[in-house]
């Protein structure tokens, strides 16, 4: 099943994704190059935590962060190596209104 999620670039290593009105149990995270080739891919299980609202009415929830390491020719891609020991790119999925 395909769902529409939106993302925004926070900085060179971080993207934030929104999943309006849904809280998926798993996700596949992919990094693509300009030609659409997959540079890295990872399947992840998501654990959601409500960060607002109430138990009765639900509210915004968050999960993550999720790391995705990018390697180019056997080494960590320069844009992924800045600031993190693991050379990981962080993605933080977020959902509003999930119960």
Coordinates of N, CA and C in Angstrom, one line a residue:
X1 N 0.8 -1.2 0.0 CA 0.0 0.0 0.0 C 0.9 1.2 0.0
X2 N 0.6 2.2 -0.8 CA 1.3 3.4 -0.9 C 0.6 4.5 -0.2
X3 N 1.4 5.3 0.6 CA 0.8 6.4 1.3 C 1.6 7.7 1.0
X4 N 1.0 8.8 1.0 CA 1.6 10.1 0.7 C 2.2 10.7 2.0
X5 N 3.5 10.9 2.0 CA 4.1 11.5 3.2 C 4.9 12.7 2.6
X6 N 5.0 13.8 3.4 CA 5.7 14.9 3.0 C 7.0 15.0 3.8
X7 N 8.0 15.6 3.2 CA 9.3 15.8 3.9 C 9.8 17.2 3.7
X8 N 10.7 17.6 4.7 CA 11.4 18.9 4.5 C 12.8 18.7 5.0
X9 N 13.7 19.4 4.3 CA 15.1 19.4 4.7 C 15.3 20.3 5.9
X10 N 15.9 19.7 7.0 CA 16.2 20.5 8.2 C 17.6 21.1 8.0
X11 N 18.5 20.3 7.7 CA 19.9 20.7 7.4 C 20.5 19.7 6.5
X12 N 21.9 19.7 6.3 CA 22.5 18.8 5.3 C 22.4 17.4 5.7
X13 N 22.2 17.1 7.0 CA 22.1 15.7 7.4 C 20.7 15.2 7.9
X14 N 19.8 16.1 8.0 CA 18.5 15.8 8.6 C 17.3 16.2 7.8
X15 N 16.4 15.3 7.7 CA 15.1 15.5 7.0 C 14.0 15.1 8.0
X16 N 12.9 15.8 7.9 CA 11.7 15.6 8.8 C 10.5 15.2 7.9
X17 N 9.9 14.1 8.2 CA 8.7 13.7 7.4 C 7.4 13.7 8.2
X18 N 6.3 14.1 7.6 CA 5.0 14.1 8.2 C 4.2 13.0 7.6
X19 N 3.4 12.3 8.4 CA 2.5 11.3 7.9 C 1.1 11.7 8.4
X20 N 0.4 12.6 7.8 CA -0.9 13.2 8.3 C -1.9 12.1 8.6
X21 N -2.4 12.1 9.8 CA -3.5 11.3 10.3 C -3.2 9.8 10.2
X22 N -1.9 9.4 10.1 CA -1.6 8.0 10.2 C -0.4 7.8 11.1
X23 N -0.2 6.6 11.6 CA 0.9 6.2 12.4 C 1.4 4.8 11.9
X24 N 2.1 4.8 10.7 CA 2.5 3.5 10.2 C 3.4 2.7 11.2
X25 N 3.2 1.4 11.2 CA 4.0 0.5 12.1 C 5.4 0.3 11.5
X26 N 5.6 0.5 10.2 CA 6.9 0.3 9.7 C 7.1 1.2 8.5
X27 N 8.3 1.4 8.0 CA 8.6 2.3 6.9 C 9.9 1.7 6.2
X28 N 10.0 2.1 4.9 CA 11.2 1.8 4.2 C 11.8 3.2 3.9
X29 N 13.0 3.4 4.4 CA 13.7 4.7 4.2 C 14.7 4.5 3.1
X30 N 14.7 5.4 2.0 CA 15.6 5.3 0.9 C 16.2 6.7 0.6
X31 N 17.5 6.7 0.2 CA 18.2 7.9 -0.3 C 18.4 7.6 -1.7
X32 N 18.0 8.6 -2.6 CA 18.2 8.4 -4.0 C 19.1 9.5 -4.5
X33 N 19.8 9.2 -5.6 CA 20.6 10.2 -6.3 C 19.8 11.0 -7.3
X34 N 20.4 12.0 -8.0 CA 19.6 12.8 -8.9 C 19.0 12.0 -10.0
X35 N 19.5 10.8 -10.4 CA 19.0 10.0 -11.4 C 17.9 9.0 -10.9
X36 N 17.7 9.0 -9.6 CA 16.7 8.1 -9.0 C 17.2 6.8 -8.6
X37 N 18.5 6.6 -8.7 CA 19.1 5.3 -8.2 C 19.1 5.3 -6.7
X38 N 18.9 4.1 -6.1 CA 18.9 4.0 -4.7 C 20.4 3.9 -4.2
X39 N 20.7 4.9 -3.3 CA 22.0 4.9 -2.7 C 22.1 4.1 -1.4
X40 N 21.0 4.1 -0.7 CA 20.9 3.4 0.6 C 19.4 3.1 0.9
X41 N 19.1 2.0 1.5 CA 17.8 1.7 1.9 C 17.7 0.9 3.2
X42 N 16.7 1.1 4.0 CA 16.6 0.5 5.2 C 15.1 0.3 5.6
X43 N 14.7 -0.9 6.0 CA 13.3 -1.1 6.6 C 13.4 -0.9 8.1
X44 N 12.4 -0.2 8.6 CA 12.5 0.1 10.1 C 11.1 -0.1 10.7
X45 N 11.1 -0.6 11.9 CA 9.8 -0.7 12.7 C 9.7 0.7 13.5
X46 N 8.5 1.2 13.5 CA 8.3 2.5 14.2 C 7.6 2.4 15.5
X47 N 8.0 3.0 16.5 CA 7.4 3.1 17.8 C 7.0 4.5 18.1
X48 N 5.7 4.8 18.2 CA 5.1 6.1 18.3 C 4.9 6.5 19.7
X49 N 5.1 7.8 20.0 CA 4.8 8.3 21.3 C 4.0 9.6 21.2
X50 N 2.8 9.6 21.8 CA 2.0 10.8 21.7 C 2.6 12.0 22.5
X51 N 2.7 13.1 21.8 CA 3.4 14.3 22.4 C 2.4 15.5 22.6
X52 N 1.1 15.2 22.5 CA 0.1 16.2 22.8 C -1.3 15.6 22.8
X53 N -2.3 16.4 23.0 CA -3.6 15.8 23.0 C -3.9 15.0 24.2
X54 N -4.8 14.0 24.1 CA -5.2 13.2 25.2 C -5.4 11.8 24.8
X55 N -5.5 10.8 25.7 CA -5.8 9.4 25.4 C -7.1 9.3 24.8
X56 N -8.1 10.1 25.2 CA -9.5 10.0 24.6 C -9.5 10.5 23.2
X57 N -8.8 11.6 22.9 CA -9.0 12.3 21.6 C -7.8 12.1 20.7
X58 N -6.7 11.5 21.2 CA -5.5 11.3 20.4 C -4.7 12.7 20.4
X59 N -3.9 12.8 19.4 CA -3.1 14.0 19.3 C -1.8 13.7 18.5
X60 N -0.9 14.7 18.4 CA 0.3 14.5 17.6 C 1.2 13.5 18.3
X61 N 1.9 12.7 17.4 CA 2.8 11.7 17.9 C 4.1 11.8 17.2
X62 N 5.1 11.3 17.7 CA 6.5 11.3 17.1 C 7.2 10.0 17.2
X63 N 8.1 9.7 16.3 CA 8.9 8.5 16.4 C 10.3 8.9 15.8
X64 N 11.3 8.0 16.1 CA 12.6 8.3 15.5 C 13.6 8.7 16.6
X65 N 14.7 9.2 16.2 CA 15.2 9.3 14.8 C 15.5 8.0 14.2
X66 N 15.6 8.0 12.8 CA 16.0 6.9 12.1 C 17.3 7.2 11.4
X67 N 18.3 6.4 11.4 CA 19.6 6.7 10.7 C 19.6 5.9 9.4
X68 N 20.3 6.5 8.4 CA 20.5 5.9 7.2 C 21.9 6.3 6.7
X69 N 22.8 5.3 6.7 CA 24.2 5.6 6.3 C 24.3 5.6 4.8
X70 N 25.0 6.5 4.2 CA 25.3 6.6 2.8 C 26.7 6.3 2.5
X71 N 27.0 5.4 1.7 CA 28.4 5.1 1.3 C 28.6 5.2 -0.2
X72 N 29.7 5.9 -0.6 CA 30.0 6.1 -2.0 C 31.4 5.4 -2.2
X73 N 31.5 4.5 -3.1 CA 32.8 3.8 -3.4 C 33.5 3.3 -2.1
X74 N 32.7 2.7 -1.2 CA 33.3 2.1 0.0 C 33.6 3.0 1.1
X75 N 33.2 4.3 1.0 CA 33.4 5.2 2.1 C 32.2 6.0 2.4
X76 N 32.0 6.6 3.6 CA 30.8 7.3 3.9 C 30.8 8.6 3.1
X77 N 29.6 8.8 2.5 CA 29.4 10.0 1.7 C 29.8 11.3 2.5
X78 N 30.5 12.3 1.9 CA 30.9 13.5 2.7 C 29.7 14.2 3.3
X79 N 28.6 14.3 2.7 CA 27.4 15.0 3.3 C 26.9 14.2 4.5
X80 N 27.1 12.9 4.6 CA 26.6 12.1 5.7 C 27.6 12.1 6.8
X81 N 28.9 12.4 6.6 CA 29.9 12.2 7.6 C 30.0 13.4 8.5
X82 N 29.4 14.5 8.2 CA 29.6 15.7 9.0 C 28.8 15.6 10.4
X83 N 29.6 15.6 11.5 CA 28.9 15.8 12.8 C 28.5 14.5 13.5
X84 N 28.4 13.4 12.8 CA 28.0 12.1 13.4 C 29.1 11.1 13.3
X85 N 29.4 10.4 14.4 CA 30.4 9.4 14.4 C 30.1 8.3 13.4
X86 N 28.9 8.0 13.3 CA 28.5 6.8 12.5 C 28.4 7.2 11.0
X87 N 28.5 8.5 10.7 CA 28.3 8.9 9.3 C 26.9 8.7 8.8
X88 N 25.9 8.9 9.7 CA 24.5 8.6 9.4 C 23.7 9.9 9.1
X89 N 22.8 9.7 8.3 CA 21.8 10.7 8.0 C 20.6 10.5 8.9
X90 N 20.1 11.5 9.5 CA 19.0 11.3 10.5 C 17.7 11.7 9.8
X91 N 16.7 10.9 10.0 CA 15.3 11.3 9.5 C 14.4 11.1 10.7
X92 N 13.5 12.1 10.9 CA 12.6 12.0 12.1 C 11.2 12.1 11.6
X93 N 10.6 10.9 11.4 CA 9.2 10.9 11.0 C 8.3 11.5 12.1
X94 N 7.3 12.2 11.7 CA 6.4 12.8 12.7 C 4.9 12.7 12.1
X95 N 4.0 12.5 13.0 CA 2.6 12.4 12.5 C 1.7 13.3 13.4
X96 N 0.8 13.9 12.8 CA -0.1 14.8 13.6 C -1.5 14.1 13.6
X97 N -2.1 14.0 14.8 CA -3.5 13.6 14.9 C -3.7 12.1 14.9
X98 N -2.6 11.3 15.1 CA -2.7 9.9 15.2 C -3.3 9.5 16.5
X99 N -4.0 8.3 16.6 CA -4.5 7.8 17.9 C -3.7 6.6 18.2

